[in-house]
Short mmCIF file of C-alpha atoms in Angstrom, two decimals:
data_model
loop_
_atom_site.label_atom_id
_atom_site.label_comp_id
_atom_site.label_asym_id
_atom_site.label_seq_id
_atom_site.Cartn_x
_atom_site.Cartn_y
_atom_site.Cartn_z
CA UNK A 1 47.56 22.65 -61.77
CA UNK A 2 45.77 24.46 -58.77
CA UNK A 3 42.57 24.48 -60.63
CA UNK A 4 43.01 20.62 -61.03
CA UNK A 5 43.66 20.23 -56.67
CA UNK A 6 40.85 22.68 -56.04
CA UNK A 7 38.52 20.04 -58.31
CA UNK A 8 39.69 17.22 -57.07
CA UNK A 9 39.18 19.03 -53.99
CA UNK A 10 35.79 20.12 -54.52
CA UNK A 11 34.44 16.42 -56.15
CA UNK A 12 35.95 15.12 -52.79
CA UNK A 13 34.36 17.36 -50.20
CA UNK A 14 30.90 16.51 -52.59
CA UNK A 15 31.61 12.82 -52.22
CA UNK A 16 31.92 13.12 -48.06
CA UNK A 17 29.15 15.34 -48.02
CA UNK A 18 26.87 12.92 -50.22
CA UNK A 19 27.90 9.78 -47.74
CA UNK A 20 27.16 11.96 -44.95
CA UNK A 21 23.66 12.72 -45.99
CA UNK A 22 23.28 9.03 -46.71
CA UNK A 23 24.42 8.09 -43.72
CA UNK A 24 22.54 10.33 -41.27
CA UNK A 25 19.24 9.69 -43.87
CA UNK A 26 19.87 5.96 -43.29
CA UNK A 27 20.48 6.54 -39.40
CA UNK A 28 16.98 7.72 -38.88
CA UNK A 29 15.00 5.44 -40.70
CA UNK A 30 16.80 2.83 -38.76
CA UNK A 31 16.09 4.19 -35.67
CA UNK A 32 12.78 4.70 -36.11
CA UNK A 33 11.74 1.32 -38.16
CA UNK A 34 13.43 -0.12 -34.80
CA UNK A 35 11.87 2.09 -32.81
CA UNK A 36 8.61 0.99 -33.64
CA UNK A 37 9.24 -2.97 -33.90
CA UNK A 38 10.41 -3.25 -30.95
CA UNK A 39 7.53 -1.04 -29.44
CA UNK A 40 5.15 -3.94 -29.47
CA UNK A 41 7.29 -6.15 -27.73
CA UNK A 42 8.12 -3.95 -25.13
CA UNK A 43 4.66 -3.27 -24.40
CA UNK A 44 3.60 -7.26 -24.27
CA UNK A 45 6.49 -7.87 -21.76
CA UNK A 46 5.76 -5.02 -19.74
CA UNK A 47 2.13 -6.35 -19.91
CA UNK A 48 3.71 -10.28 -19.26
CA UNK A 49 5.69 -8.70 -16.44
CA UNK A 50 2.48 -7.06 -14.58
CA UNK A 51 0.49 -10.25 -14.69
CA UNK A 52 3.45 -12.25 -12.94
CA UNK A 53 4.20 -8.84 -10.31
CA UNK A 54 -0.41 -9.22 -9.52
CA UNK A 55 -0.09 -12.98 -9.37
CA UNK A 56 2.98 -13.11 -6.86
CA UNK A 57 1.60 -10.25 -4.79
CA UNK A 58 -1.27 -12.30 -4.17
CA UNK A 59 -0.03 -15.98 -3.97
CA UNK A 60 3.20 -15.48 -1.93
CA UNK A 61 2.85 -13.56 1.85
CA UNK A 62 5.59 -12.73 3.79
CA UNK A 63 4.76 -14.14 7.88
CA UNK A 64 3.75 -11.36 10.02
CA UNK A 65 6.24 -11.27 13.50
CA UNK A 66 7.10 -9.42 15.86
CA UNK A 67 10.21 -9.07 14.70
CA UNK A 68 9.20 -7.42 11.51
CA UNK A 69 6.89 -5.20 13.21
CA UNK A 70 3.76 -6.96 12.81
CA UNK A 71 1.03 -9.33 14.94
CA UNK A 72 1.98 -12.96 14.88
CA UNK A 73 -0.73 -14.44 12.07
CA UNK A 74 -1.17 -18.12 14.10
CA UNK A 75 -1.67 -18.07 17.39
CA UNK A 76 1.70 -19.57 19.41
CA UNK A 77 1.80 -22.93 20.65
CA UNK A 78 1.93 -24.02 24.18
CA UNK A 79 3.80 -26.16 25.65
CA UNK A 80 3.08 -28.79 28.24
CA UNK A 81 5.08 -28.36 31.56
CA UNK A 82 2.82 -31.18 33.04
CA UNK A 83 4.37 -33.77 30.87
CA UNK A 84 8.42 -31.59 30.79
CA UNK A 85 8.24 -30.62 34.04
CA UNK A 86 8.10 -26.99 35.98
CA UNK A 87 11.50 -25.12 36.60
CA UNK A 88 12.29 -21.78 37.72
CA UNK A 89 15.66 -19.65 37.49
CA UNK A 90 16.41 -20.68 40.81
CA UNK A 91 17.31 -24.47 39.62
CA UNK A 92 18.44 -23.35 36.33
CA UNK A 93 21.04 -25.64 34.38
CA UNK A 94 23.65 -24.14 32.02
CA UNK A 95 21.89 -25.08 28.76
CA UNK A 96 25.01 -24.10 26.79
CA UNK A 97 26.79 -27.35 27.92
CA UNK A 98 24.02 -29.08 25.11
CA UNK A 99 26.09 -28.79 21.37
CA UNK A 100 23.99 -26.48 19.26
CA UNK A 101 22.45 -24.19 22.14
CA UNK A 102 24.66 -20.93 23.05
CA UNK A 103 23.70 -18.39 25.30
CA UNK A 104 21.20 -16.39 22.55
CA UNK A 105 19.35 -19.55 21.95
CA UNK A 106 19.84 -20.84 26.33
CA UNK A 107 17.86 -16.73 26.53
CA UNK A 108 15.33 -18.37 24.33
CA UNK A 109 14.42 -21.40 26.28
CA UNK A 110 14.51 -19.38 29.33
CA UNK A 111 12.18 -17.12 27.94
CA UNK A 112 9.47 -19.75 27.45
CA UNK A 113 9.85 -21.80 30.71
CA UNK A 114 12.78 -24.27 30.11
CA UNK A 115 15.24 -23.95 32.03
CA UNK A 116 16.67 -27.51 33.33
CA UNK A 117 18.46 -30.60 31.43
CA UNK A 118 15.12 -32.91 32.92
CA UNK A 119 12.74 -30.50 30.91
CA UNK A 120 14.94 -31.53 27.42
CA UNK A 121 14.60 -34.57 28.48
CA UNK A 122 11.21 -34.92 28.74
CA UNK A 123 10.78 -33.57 25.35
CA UNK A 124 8.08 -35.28 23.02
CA UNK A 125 8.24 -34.45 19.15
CA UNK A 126 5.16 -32.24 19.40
CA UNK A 127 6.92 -29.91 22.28
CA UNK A 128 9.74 -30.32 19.63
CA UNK A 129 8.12 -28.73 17.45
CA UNK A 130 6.70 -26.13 19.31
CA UNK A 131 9.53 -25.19 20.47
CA UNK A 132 11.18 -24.47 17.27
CA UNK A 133 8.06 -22.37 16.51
CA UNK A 134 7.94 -20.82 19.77
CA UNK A 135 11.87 -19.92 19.89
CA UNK A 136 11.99 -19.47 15.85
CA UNK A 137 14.57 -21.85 15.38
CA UNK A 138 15.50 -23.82 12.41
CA UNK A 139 13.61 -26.75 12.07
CA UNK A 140 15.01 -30.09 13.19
CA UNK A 141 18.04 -28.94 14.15
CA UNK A 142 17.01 -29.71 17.98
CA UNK A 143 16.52 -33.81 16.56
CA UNK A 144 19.86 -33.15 14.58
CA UNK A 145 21.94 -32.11 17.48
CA UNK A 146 20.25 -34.96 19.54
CA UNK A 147 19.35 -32.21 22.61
CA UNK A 148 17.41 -34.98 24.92
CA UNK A 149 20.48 -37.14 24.14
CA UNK A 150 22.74 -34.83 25.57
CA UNK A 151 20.34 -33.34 27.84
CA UNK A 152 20.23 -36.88 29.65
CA UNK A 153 24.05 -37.60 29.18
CA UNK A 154 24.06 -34.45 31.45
CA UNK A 155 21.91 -35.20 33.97
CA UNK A 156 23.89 -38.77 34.45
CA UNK A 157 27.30 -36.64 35.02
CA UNK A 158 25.83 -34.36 37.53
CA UNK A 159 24.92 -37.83 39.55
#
């Protein structure tokens, strides 16, 4: 009876040994046949993924400012004060009575010579523009909020 357990034993510990070796002999062939397929695939997206990397480096430019630490690539705008009119700080208006201008944006205007309700509305859509350049603004949002609407409105109140 033992010497029937220690064969069955023995024919088992050869059978887990035998699927071991298959399996570990299977493993590696597997990993390396997939290893190597996948190789040249790897390489031709790398290679697909360089091209696009060049080409965007040299299509798209971020805008040089001063606030990123670099020179301004266009040189700014000017506006007109013959056509707006000339203020000082002396006859300033409070700016942040206009919907969509607080005091960051009111530092702005100040900063580049407007500093009445008359200027805003004077406003053409060229010093419109420039203006959004010029304070960095986002685009049409002056129009949007209507500012020489307002900015006249104003002006009829303080009468």
């Amino acid at each position: 009876m033992i010497l029937f357990l220690t064969t069955k034993t023995s024919h088992l510990l050869e059978f887990f040994f035998w699927m071991l070796g298959s399996f570990l002999i299977g493993y590696v062939f597997s990993w390396y046949y997939f290893k190597n397929k996948y190789k040249s695939e790897l390489n031709k997206s790398s290679e697909t993924i360089t091209e696009l990397r060049n080409e965007m480096q040299s299509t798209i430019r971020a805008k040089k400012t001063v606030e990123r630490g670099g020179i301004e690539i266009k040189k700014p705008k000017e506006l007109d004060f013959n056509k707006i009119g000339v203020a000082t700080e002396k006859n300033k208006d409070d700016l942040t009575q206009i919907k969509g201008v607080g005091s960051f944006i009111e530092t702005k205007l100040n900063s580049i010579g407007i500093y009445t309700y008359k200027q805003i509305s004077n406003l053409t859509n060229e010093d419109i523009i420039t203006i959004t350049d010029l304070i960095q603004f986002f685009p049409g949002r002056i129009v949007r909020d209507n500012w020489k609407g307002q900015a006249k409105a104003l002006i009829d109140i303080e009468k």
